[in-house]
DNA sequence: ACGGTTTGTAACAGTCTGTAACAGCGCGTG
DNA sequence: CACGCGCTGTTACAGACTGTTACAAACCGT
């Protein structure tokens, strides 16, 4: 608590050129793409949707700032958060090959995503073979990440899932140049719970428990990681990073 | 029970040309690929692995006959079945972009998969643009399928998961030209349970319960669907097909 | 026919859930 | 700027479902 909250939000990533980064470390400069694809910057208020299931699939979206959640929904009303997206994440790839988007994407806070019209991307792939490879690689990474979470959800108890989730969030912040030990969760307990296949009360209890065990310090959405190794021991070692 | 078991296994798909079929209905003839890619037919006995996590990523595999399971595993020994593959399914795509495979693939019965060396595939993509599109589309479909299962696992109780699973299996058999109402499960209760994030006893109970409700008739691995609508009502309507 | 594996059933225990009440924070309104 | 409402988050307790453990039966390959 005596850590200045001001460090939160000190990003290495700035307004400077965005990039598309891949699991293998490859980075594709967005500027190269801009020469072939008309990019529109889209701002989204907290709670606002980027696209919804059923709408015509027209573009991919690159997260530039803020954060988003992807939601899967069934015709009978059931819904499930299937992932959280931060800067550098390419959204909409799951709908490639379809006429319409297959899921919803919603901003968790005031955010910005860059719209990349898909037909233009297809044309750009002819000029930029590495763009094609990038998209394929990003999709493969998405599959691996999803499978990794299936492993978590299928094998870990509630408390451990929450620990694994916090470690994942921490790693993602670290990757973006933010602190991995002190951060603000951008999603509600309900969204976390949905993603982790738990109830929000269970998530609350688990977080309180991790707090009591001195593994973390948590106050509403502000989290400090006090014992990374302890968390790792609970979560049972690594997750495939996005 | 009085239905002749001989109908099981009467396939529309035969030794004739294999094909790669996509969610949008596209089919890519394997013969076109064979002109660019050296295909090796690999037979696998029940329980035998096709590839394992950590081994160098060298090839994709197209299921020609039989069935396989894909397994995710953590360093601490936890493991989880993340999917079942049948004829027409392309395996290994999740490892594109990596030096090594990220998961295990194991044959559930005596099966055959066709090995497609990845470097040759990459070269073939230059001559066959639809192959590139196919692989991208297959990956996107995989993401959608996985997310669909996340929704199931996150929102359905045990009995409903099993119902949804049976409907999925039925649909896949139907797609291959087999009966959707009478089939043999190729995987053990343990594999089913792992995939559904349950214990095998729970799967047994759920199957017995569905039997008692006259929705299915089940005897060990032989399943007959007696009431599709009843099952659908339980499972809460559709799954994104692979 | 045999032993090992897979599957089914049961009783018990445990975790997670459901419900409820309350507290804290944000936000709009007056 | 204060107030009050609503949403979010926390905690407690009872209860339901699933997991656990144990054992028996059916099946399989040798």
Coordinates of C-alpha atoms (C1' of nucleotides) in Angstrom, one line a residue:
Chain A
X1 CA 0.0 0.0 0.0
X2 CA 2.9 2.3 0.4
X3 CA 3.9 1.8 -3.2
X4 CA 2.8 4.9 -5.0
X5 CA -0.2 4.1 -7.1
X6 CA 1.2 6.5 -9.7
X7 CA 3.5 3.8 -11.0
X8 CA 0.4 2.1 -12.2
X9 CA -0.1 3.1 -15.8
X10 CA 3.5 4.0 -16.5
X11 CA 3.8 2.3 -19.8
X12 CA 6.9 1.6 -21.9
X13 CA 4.5 1.4 -24.8
X14 CA 3.4 4.9 -25.9
X15 CA 1.7 6.6 -28.7
X16 CA 4.7 5.6 -30.8
X17 CA 4.2 3.1 -33.6
X18 CA 2.1 0.2 -32.7
X19 CA 3.3 -3.3 -33.6
X20 CA 1.9 -6.8 -34.0
X21 CA 4.0 -9.1 -31.8
X22 CA 3.9 -12.8 -32.2
X23 CA 4.6 -15.7 -29.8
X24 CA 7.9 -16.4 -31.4
X25 CA 9.0 -12.8 -30.9
X26 CA 8.4 -11.6 -34.4
X27 CA 7.1 -8.1 -34.6
X28 CA 5.4 -6.7 -37.6
X29 CA 5.4 -3.0 -38.0
X30 CA 1.9 -1.6 -38.4
X31 CA 3.3 1.1 -40.7
X32 CA 4.1 -1.5 -43.4
X33 CA 0.5 -2.5 -43.2
X34 CA -0.9 1.0 -43.4
X35 CA 0.6 1.4 -46.8
X36 CA -1.9 -1.2 -48.1
X37 CA -4.7 -1.1 -45.6
X38 CA -6.8 2.0 -44.7
X39 CA -6.7 2.1 -40.9
X40 CA -9.5 3.8 -39.0
X41 CA -9.0 4.5 -35.3
X42 CA -12.1 3.5 -33.3
X43 CA -12.6 4.7 -29.8
X44 CA -14.9 2.8 -27.5
X45 CA -16.4 3.8 -24.2
X46 CA -16.5 1.4 -21.3
X47 CA -19.1 -1.2 -22.0
X48 CA -19.4 -0.4 -25.7
X49 CA -19.2 -3.1 -28.3
X50 CA -16.7 -3.3 -31.1
X51 CA -18.6 -6.0 -32.9
X52 CA -21.4 -8.4 -32.1
X53 CA -22.1 -12.0 -33.1
X54 CA -24.2 -12.0 -36.2
X55 CA -22.9 -8.7 -37.6
X56 CA -21.2 -9.0 -41.0
X57 CA -17.5 -9.8 -40.7
X58 CA -15.8 -6.8 -42.3
X59 CA -12.7 -6.1 -40.4
X60 CA -10.1 -7.1 -37.9
X61 CA -9.3 -4.8 -35.0
X62 CA -5.9 -4.2 -33.4
X63 CA -6.1 -3.1 -29.8
X64 CA -4.2 0.2 -29.4
X65 CA -5.1 1.2 -25.9
X66 CA -7.4 0.1 -23.1
X67 CA -8.8 -3.4 -22.9
X68 CA -11.6 -5.5 -24.2
X69 CA -13.3 -8.8 -23.4
X70 CA -14.5 -11.4 -25.9
X71 CA -17.8 -13.1 -25.2
X72 CA -19.3 -16.2 -26.5
X73 CA -23.1 -16.5 -26.4
X74 CA -25.6 -19.3 -26.9
X75 CA -29.1 -18.8 -28.3
X76 CA -30.7 -19.7 -25.0
X77 CA -29.0 -16.7 -23.3
X78 CA -26.0 -18.4 -21.7
X79 CA -22.9 -16.4 -22.2
X80 CA -19.2 -16.8 -21.3
X81 CA -16.2 -14.5 -21.4
X82 CA -13.6 -16.3 -23.4
X83 CA -10.7 -13.9 -23.1
X84 CA -9.4 -10.4 -22.4
X85 CA -7.5 -8.4 -24.9
X86 CA -4.9 -5.7 -24.4
X87 CA -2.7 -3.5 -26.5
X88 CA -1.2 -5.4 -29.5
X89 CA -3.9 -8.1 -29.6
X90 CA -5.6 -8.7 -33.0
X91 CA -9.3 -9.2 -32.6
X92 CA -11.8 -10.7 -35.0
X93 CA -9.5 -13.4 -36.4
X94 CA -11.7 -16.1 -35.0
X95 CA -14.4 -15.1 -37.5
X96 CA -12.1 -15.4 -40.6
X97 CA -13.9 -17.6 -43.1
X98 CA -17.3 -16.7 -41.9
X99 CA -19.8 -14.1 -43.3
X100 CA -20.6 -12.9 -39.8
X101 CA -18.7 -12.4 -36.6
X102 CA -19.1 -15.4 -34.2
X103 CA -18.7 -13.6 -30.9
X104 CA -19.0 -10.3 -29.1
X105 CA -16.1 -7.9 -28.3
X106 CA -16.8 -5.3 -25.6
X107 CA -14.6 -2.6 -24.2
X108 CA -13.8 -2.9 -20.5
X109 CA -12.8 0.7 -20.2
X110 CA -12.4 3.7 -22.5
X111 CA -10.3 2.1 -25.2
X112 CA -9.1 2.4 -28.8
X113 CA -8.8 -0.2 -31.5
X114 CA -7.7 0.2 -35.0
X115 CA -10.0 -1.1 -37.7
X116 CA -8.4 -3.1 -40.5
X117 CA -10.8 -3.9 -43.3
X118 CA -10.5 -7.6 -44.1
X119 CA -10.7 -7.4 -47.9
X120 CA -7.8 -4.9 -47.8
X121 CA -5.9 -7.2 -45.5
X122 CA -6.3 -10.0 -47.9
X123 CA -5.0 -7.9 -50.7
X124 CA -2.1 -6.7 -48.5
X125 CA -1.2 -10.3 -47.9
X126 CA -0.2 -10.6 -51.5
X127 CA 2.3 -7.8 -51.1
X128 CA 3.3 -8.6 -47.6
X129 CA 3.8 -12.4 -47.3
X130 CA 4.9 -11.9 -43.6
X131 CA 1.4 -10.5 -42.9
X132 CA -0.2 -13.7 -44.0
X133 CA 2.3 -15.6 -41.8
X134 CA 1.6 -13.3 -39.0
X135 CA -2.2 -13.9 -39.0
X136 CA -1.7 -17.6 -39.3
X137 CA 0.7 -17.5 -36.4
X138 CA -1.6 -15.3 -34.3
X139 CA -4.4 -17.8 -34.9
X140 CA -2.3 -20.7 -33.8
X141 CA -1.2 -18.8 -30.7
X142 CA -4.9 -18.2 -29.9
X143 CA -5.6 -21.9 -30.2
X144 CA -2.7 -22.7 -27.8
X145 CA -3.8 -20.0 -25.4
X146 CA -7.4 -21.3 -25.3
X147 CA -6.2 -24.9 -24.9
X148 CA -4.0 -23.8 -22.1
X149 CA -7.0 -22.3 -20.3
X150 CA -9.0 -25.4 -20.9
X151 CA -6.2 -27.3 -19.1
X152 CA -6.5 -24.8 -16.2
X153 CA -10.2 -24.9 -16.0
X154 CA -10.3 -28.6 -16.2
X155 CA -7.7 -29.4 -13.7
X156 CA -7.5 -26.6 -11.1
X157 CA -9.7 -25.8 -8.2
X158 CA -11.3 -22.3 -7.8
X159 CA -8.5 -20.8 -5.7
X160 CA -5.8 -22.1 -8.1
X161 CA -7.6 -20.8 -11.1
X162 CA -7.7 -17.3 -9.7
X163 CA -4.0 -17.6 -8.9
X164 CA -3.3 -18.7 -12.4
X165 CA -5.4 -15.8 -13.7
X166 CA -3.5 -13.2 -11.7
X167 CA -0.2 -14.6 -12.9
X168 CA -1.4 -14.4 -16.5
X169 CA -2.5 -10.8 -16.0
X170 CA 0.8 -9.9 -14.4
X171 CA 2.8 -11.5 -17.2
X172 CA 0.7 -9.6 -19.8
X173 CA 1.3 -6.3 -18.0
X174 CA 5.0 -7.0 -17.8
X175 CA 5.1 -7.8 -21.5
X176 CA 3.6 -4.4 -22.1
X177 CA 6.1 -2.6 -19.9
X178 CA 3.9 -2.2 -16.9
X179 CA 4.5 -3.4 -13.4
X180 CA 3.8 -7.1 -12.9
X181 CA 3.6 -6.7 -9.1
X182 CA 1.1 -3.9 -8.9
X183 CA -1.8 -3.5 -11.2
X184 CA -5.4 -2.7 -11.6
X185 CA -7.8 -5.4 -12.9
X186 CA -9.8 -3.9 -15.7
X187 CA -12.6 -6.4 -15.5
X188 CA -15.4 -6.9 -12.9
X189 CA -15.5 -9.9 -10.6
X190 CA -18.4 -11.1 -12.8
X191 CA -16.3 -11.1 -15.9
X192 CA -13.4 -12.8 -14.2
X193 CA -15.8 -15.4 -12.8
X194 CA -17.3 -16.0 -16.2
X195 CA -13.9 -16.5 -17.8
X196 CA -12.8 -18.8 -15.0
X197 CA -16.0 -20.8 -15.0
X198 CA -16.8 -19.7 -11.4
X199 CA -19.4 -17.5 -9.7
X200 CA -18.4 -14.0 -8.7
X201 CA -18.8 -14.8 -5.0
X202 CA -16.3 -17.6 -5.4
X203 CA -13.8 -15.3 -7.1
X204 CA -14.2 -12.8 -4.2
X205 CA -13.7 -15.5 -1.7
X206 CA -10.6 -16.9 -3.5
X207 CA -9.1 -13.4 -3.7
X208 CA -9.7 -12.8 0.0
X209 CA -8.1 -16.2 0.7
X210 CA -5.0 -15.4 -1.4
X211 CA -4.9 -12.1 0.5
X212 CA -5.1 -14.0 3.9
X213 CA -2.3 -16.3 2.7
X214 CA -0.1 -13.2 2.1
X215 CA 0.3 -14.2 -1.6
X216 CA -1.3 -11.0 -2.7
X217 CA -2.8 -7.8 -1.4
X218 CA -6.1 -7.0 -3.0
X219 CA -8.5 -4.1 -2.5
X220 CA -11.3 -4.2 -5.0
X221 CA -9.6 -4.0 -8.4
X222 CA -6.2 -3.1 -7.2
X223 CA -3.8 -6.0 -6.8
X224 CA -0.3 -6.3 -5.5
X225 CA 1.6 -9.6 -5.9
X226 CA 3.5 -10.3 -2.7
X227 CA 4.7 -13.8 -3.3
X228 CA 5.1 -14.8 -7.0
X229 CA 6.5 -18.2 -6.2
X230 CA 3.7 -18.9 -3.8
X231 CA 1.2 -18.0 -6.5
X232 CA 3.1 -20.2 -9.0
X233 CA 3.1 -23.1 -6.6
X234 CA -0.7 -22.8 -6.3
X235 CA -1.3 -22.3 -10.0
X236 CA 0.9 -25.2 -10.9
X237 CA 3.4 -23.6 -13.2
X238 CA 3.0 -21.7 -16.4
X239 CA 0.5 -20.8 -18.9
X240 CA 1.1 -20.5 -22.6
X241 CA 1.5 -16.8 -23.1
X242 CA -0.5 -15.1 -25.8
Chain B
X1 CA -30.9 -52.8 -28.8
X2 CA -32.7 -54.6 -31.5
X3 CA -31.1 -52.4 -34.2
X4 CA -28.5 -54.4 -35.9
X5 CA -25.0 -53.4 -34.8
X6 CA -23.8 -54.0 -38.3
X7 CA -25.1 -50.6 -39.4
X8 CA -22.5 -49.1 -37.2
X9 CA -19.5 -48.4 -39.3
X10 CA -21.2 -48.2 -42.6
X11 CA -19.5 -45.1 -43.9
X12 CA -20.2 -43.0 -46.9
X13 CA -16.6 -42.0 -46.9
X14 CA -14.4 -44.7 -48.2
X15 CA -10.9 -45.2 -49.4
X16 CA -11.7 -42.8 -52.1
X17 CA -9.9 -39.4 -52.3
X18 CA -9.7 -37.7 -49.0
X19 CA -10.6 -34.0 -48.8
X20 CA -10.1 -31.1 -46.6
X21 CA -13.5 -29.7 -45.6
X22 CA -14.0 -26.3 -44.1
X23 CA -16.7 -24.7 -41.9
X24 CA -18.0 -22.7 -44.9
X25 CA -18.5 -25.8 -46.9
X26 CA -15.3 -25.4 -49.0
X27 CA -13.6 -28.6 -49.8
X28 CA -10.0 -28.8 -50.9
X29 CA -9.0 -31.9 -52.8
X30 CA -6.0 -33.6 -51.3
X31 CA -4.8 -34.6 -54.8
X32 CA -4.0 -31.0 -55.6
X33 CA -1.8 -30.9 -52.6
X34 CA -0.1 -34.2 -53.3
X35 CA 1.3 -32.6 -56.4
X36 CA 3.4 -30.3 -54.2
X37 CA 3.7 -32.1 -50.9
X38 CA 5.1 -35.6 -50.4
X39 CA 2.5 -37.4 -48.4
X40 CA 3.4 -40.3 -46.1
X41 CA 0.6 -42.5 -44.8
X42 CA 1.2 -43.2 -41.1
X43 CA -0.7 -46.0 -39.3
X44 CA -1.1 -45.8 -35.6
X45 CA -2.1 -48.5 -33.2
X46 CA -4.6 -47.7 -30.4
X47 CA -2.8 -45.7 -27.8
X48 CA 0.1 -44.8 -30.0
X49 CA 1.2 -41.2 -30.3
X50 CA 1.4 -39.2 -33.6
X51 CA 3.5 -36.5 -32.0
X52 CA 4.2 -35.3 -28.5
X53 CA 4.8 -31.9 -26.9
X54 CA 8.4 -30.8 -27.2
X55 CA 9.2 -32.8 -30.4
X56 CA 10.3 -30.7 -33.3
X57 CA 7.4 -29.4 -35.4
X58 CA 7.9 -30.9 -38.8
X59 CA 4.5 -31.7 -40.3
X60 CA 0.8 -31.5 -40.2
X61 CA -1.3 -34.6 -40.1
X62 CA -4.6 -35.2 -41.9
X63 CA -6.8 -37.9 -40.3
X64 CA -7.7 -40.5 -42.9
X65 CA -9.3 -43.1 -40.7
X66 CA -9.9 -43.9 -37.1
X67 CA -9.8 -41.3 -34.4
X68 CA -7.4 -39.4 -32.2
X69 CA -7.4 -37.3 -29.1
X70 CA -5.3 -34.1 -28.5
X71 CA -3.9 -33.7 -25.0
X72 CA -2.6 -30.6 -23.3
X73 CA -0.2 -31.2 -20.5
X74 CA 1.4 -29.2 -17.7
X75 CA 4.9 -29.6 -16.3
X76 CA 3.5 -30.7 -13.0
X77 CA 1.7 -33.7 -14.5
X78 CA -1.8 -32.4 -14.9
X79 CA -3.2 -33.2 -18.3
X80 CA -6.4 -32.6 -20.2
X81 CA -8.0 -33.9 -23.3
X82 CA -8.7 -30.8 -25.4
X83 CA -10.4 -32.5 -28.4
X84 CA -11.2 -35.5 -30.5
X85 CA -10.3 -35.8 -34.2
X86 CA -11.9 -37.8 -36.9
X87 CA -11.5 -38.3 -40.7
X88 CA -10.9 -35.0 -42.5
X89 CA -9.4 -33.2 -39.5
X90 CA -6.1 -31.5 -39.9
X91 CA -3.9 -32.0 -36.8
X92 CA -0.8 -30.0 -35.8
X93 CA -2.0 -26.6 -36.9
X94 CA -2.0 -25.3 -33.3
X95 CA 1.8 -25.6 -33.4
X96 CA 2.4 -23.4 -36.5
X97 CA 4.9 -20.7 -35.7
X98 CA 6.7 -22.8 -33.0
X99 CA 9.8 -24.9 -33.3
X100 CA 8.2 -27.7 -31.3
X101 CA 4.7 -29.2 -31.0
X102 CA 2.8 -27.8 -28.1
X103 CA 0.6 -30.8 -27.3
X104 CA 0.2 -34.5 -27.7
X105 CA -1.9 -36.4 -30.2
X106 CA -2.8 -40.0 -29.5
X107 CA -4.7 -42.6 -31.5
X108 CA -7.9 -43.8 -29.8
X109 CA -8.1 -46.9 -32.0
X110 CA -6.1 -48.3 -34.9
X111 CA -6.0 -45.3 -37.2
X112 CA -4.3 -43.7 -40.1
X113 CA -3.1 -40.1 -40.6
X114 CA -1.4 -38.6 -43.6
X115 CA 1.8 -36.8 -42.9
X116 CA 2.2 -33.4 -44.7
X117 CA 5.7 -32.0 -44.1
X118 CA 5.3 -28.3 -43.1
X119 CA 8.1 -26.8 -45.2
X120 CA 6.6 -28.4 -48.3
X121 CA 3.1 -27.1 -47.3
X122 CA 4.6 -23.6 -47.0
X123 CA 6.0 -23.9 -50.5
X124 CA 2.8 -25.4 -51.8
X125 CA 0.9 -22.4 -50.5
X126 CA 2.7 -20.2 -53.0
X127 CA 1.3 -22.3 -55.8
X128 CA -2.1 -23.0 -54.2
X129 CA -3.4 -19.9 -52.6
X130 CA -6.5 -21.7 -51.6
X131 CA -4.4 -24.0 -49.4
X132 CA -3.2 -21.0 -47.4
X133 CA -6.8 -19.8 -47.1
X134 CA -7.8 -23.3 -46.1
X135 CA -5.3 -23.5 -43.3
X136 CA -6.2 -20.1 -42.0
X137 CA -9.9 -21.0 -42.1
X138 CA -9.2 -24.3 -40.3
X139 CA -7.4 -22.5 -37.5
X140 CA -10.2 -20.0 -37.2
X141 CA -12.7 -22.8 -37.0
X142 CA -10.6 -24.5 -34.3
X143 CA -10.7 -21.3 -32.2
X144 CA -14.5 -21.1 -32.6
X145 CA -14.9 -24.7 -31.7
X146 CA -12.7 -24.4 -28.6
X147 CA -14.6 -21.3 -27.5
X148 CA -17.8 -23.0 -28.0
X149 CA -16.7 -25.8 -25.7
X150 CA -15.5 -23.2 -23.2
X151 CA -19.1 -21.8 -23.2
X152 CA -20.4 -25.4 -22.6
X153 CA -18.0 -26.1 -19.8
X154 CA -18.5 -22.8 -18.2
X155 CA -22.3 -22.7 -18.2
X156 CA -23.6 -26.3 -18.2
X157 CA -23.9 -28.8 -15.4
X158 CA -22.4 -32.3 -15.7
X159 CA -25.4 -34.0 -17.2
X160 CA -25.9 -31.2 -19.8
X161 CA -22.3 -31.3 -20.8
X162 CA -22.6 -35.0 -21.5
X163 CA -25.7 -34.4 -23.5
X164 CA -24.0 -31.7 -25.5
X165 CA -21.0 -34.0 -26.0
X166 CA -23.2 -36.8 -27.4
X167 CA -24.9 -34.4 -29.8
X168 CA -21.6 -33.2 -31.0
X169 CA -20.4 -36.7 -31.6
X170 CA -23.6 -37.5 -33.4
X171 CA -23.3 -34.5 -35.6
X172 CA -19.8 -35.4 -36.5
X173 CA -20.7 -38.9 -37.4
X174 CA -23.6 -37.6 -39.5
X175 CA -21.2 -35.3 -41.3
X176 CA -19.0 -38.3 -42.2
X177 CA -22.0 -40.3 -43.5
X178 CA -22.4 -42.5 -40.5
X179 CA -25.5 -42.8 -38.4
X180 CA -26.2 -40.0 -35.9
X181 CA -28.5 -42.1 -33.9
X182 CA -26.5 -45.2 -33.3
X183 CA -22.7 -45.1 -32.8
X184 CA -19.8 -46.3 -30.8
X185 CA -17.8 -43.9 -28.7
X186 CA -14.2 -44.3 -29.5
X187 CA -12.9 -42.8 -26.3
X188 CA -12.9 -44.2 -22.7
X189 CA -15.0 -42.6 -20.0
X190 CA -11.8 -41.2 -18.6
X191 CA -11.0 -39.3 -21.8
X192 CA -14.6 -38.1 -22.1
X193 CA -14.4 -37.0 -18.5
X194 CA -11.1 -35.2 -19.0
X195 CA -12.5 -33.4 -22.1
X196 CA -15.7 -32.4 -20.2
X197 CA -13.8 -31.3 -17.1
X198 CA -15.5 -34.0 -15.0
X199 CA -14.6 -37.2 -13.3
X200 CA -15.3 -40.5 -15.1
X201 CA -17.7 -41.6 -12.3
X202 CA -19.7 -38.4 -13.0
X203 CA -19.8 -39.2 -16.7
X204 CA -21.0 -42.7 -15.9
X205 CA -23.7 -41.3 -13.7
X206 CA -24.8 -38.8 -16.3
X207 CA -25.0 -41.4 -19.0
X208 CA -27.0 -43.7 -16.7
X209 CA -29.3 -40.7 -16.0
X210 CA -29.8 -39.9 -19.6
X211 CA -30.6 -43.6 -20.2
X212 CA -33.1 -43.6 -17.3
X213 CA -34.7 -40.5 -18.8
X214 CA -35.1 -42.4 -22.1
X215 CA -33.1 -39.8 -24.0
X216 CA -30.5 -42.4 -25.0
X217 CA -29.7 -46.0 -24.7
X218 CA -26.2 -46.7 -23.6
X219 CA -24.3 -49.9 -23.0
X220 CA -20.6 -49.3 -22.4
X221 CA -19.4 -47.5 -25.5
X222 CA -22.4 -48.2 -27.7
X223 CA -24.9 -45.3 -27.8
X224 CA -28.3 -44.9 -29.3
X225 CA -30.0 -41.5 -29.4
X226 CA -33.6 -42.0 -28.6
X227 CA -34.8 -38.4 -28.2
X228 CA -32.7 -35.8 -30.0
X229 CA -35.0 -33.0 -29.1
X230 CA -34.8 -34.0 -25.4
X231 CA -31.0 -34.0 -25.6
X232 CA -31.0 -30.6 -27.3
X233 CA -33.3 -29.2 -24.7
X234 CA -30.8 -30.4 -22.0
X235 CA -27.7 -29.3 -23.9
X236 CA -29.3 -25.9 -24.5
X237 CA -29.0 -25.8 -28.3
X238 CA -26.2 -25.9 -30.7
X239 CA -22.5 -26.1 -30.7
X240 CA -20.3 -24.6 -33.4
X241 CA -19.4 -27.5 -35.6
X242 CA -15.8 -28.2 -36.4
Chain C
dA1 C1' -9.5 -69.5 -18.9
dC2 C1' -7.0 -65.8 -16.9
dG3 C1' -5.6 -61.2 -15.2
dG4 C1' -5.8 -56.5 -16.1
dT5 C1' -8.4 -52.8 -17.7
dT6 C1' -12.6 -50.4 -18.2
dT7 C1' -17.0 -49.4 -16.5
dG8 C1' -20.8 -49.1 -13.2
dT9 C1' -22.8 -48.4 -8.5
dA10 C1' -22.8 -46.8 -3.9
dA11 C1' -21.9 -44.1 0.4
dC12 C1' -19.5 -40.4 2.0
dA13 C1' -17.0 -36.1 2.1
dG14 C1' -15.8 -31.8 0.2
dT15 C1' -16.0 -27.9 -2.7
dC16 C1' -18.5 -24.8 -4.9
dT17 C1' -22.9 -22.6 -5.4
dG18 C1' -27.1 -20.0 -4.1
dT19 C1' -29.0 -16.9 -1.2
dA20 C1' -28.9 -13.1 1.5
dA21 C1' -27.3 -9.0 3.9
dC22 C1' -24.1 -5.5 4.0
dA23 C1' -20.4 -2.2 2.7
dG24 C1' -18.0 0.6 -0.6
dC25 C1' -17.6 3.3 -4.6
dG26 C1' -19.3 5.9 -8.6
dC27 C1' -22.5 8.8 -10.6
dG28 C1' -26.3 11.5 -11.6
dT29 C1' -29.4 14.7 -9.6
dG30 C1' -30.9 18.4 -7.0
Chain D
dC1 C1' -21.4 20.1 -3.1
dA2 C1' -24.3 17.0 -0.7
dC3 C1' -27.4 13.5 -1.3
dG4 C1' -29.2 9.2 -2.7
dC5 C1' -29.5 5.5 -5.8
dG6 C1' -27.3 1.7 -8.1
dC7 C1' -23.7 -1.2 -9.2
dT8 C1' -19.8 -3.8 -7.5
dG9 C1' -17.7 -6.3 -4.2
dT10 C1' -17.4 -8.8 0.4
dT11 C1' -18.8 -12.2 3.7
dA12 C1' -21.7 -15.8 6.0
dC13 C1' -24.3 -19.8 6.0
dA14 C1' -27.0 -23.6 4.2
dG15 C1' -27.5 -26.8 0.6
dA16 C1' -26.6 -29.1 -3.9
dC17 C1' -23.7 -31.1 -6.9
dT18 C1' -19.5 -33.2 -7.9
dG19 C1' -15.4 -35.5 -6.3
dT20 C1' -13.6 -39.4 -3.5
dT21 C1' -13.2 -43.8 -2.2
dA22 C1' -14.3 -48.4 -2.5
dC23 C1' -15.9 -52.4 -4.6
dA24 C1' -18.1 -55.4 -8.0
dA25 C1' -19.1 -56.6 -12.7
dA26 C1' -18.2 -56.7 -17.5
dC27 C1' -15.0 -56.7 -21.1
dC28 C1' -10.5 -57.4 -23.5
dG29 C1' -6.4 -59.4 -25.0
dT30 C1' -3.2 -62.9 -24.1

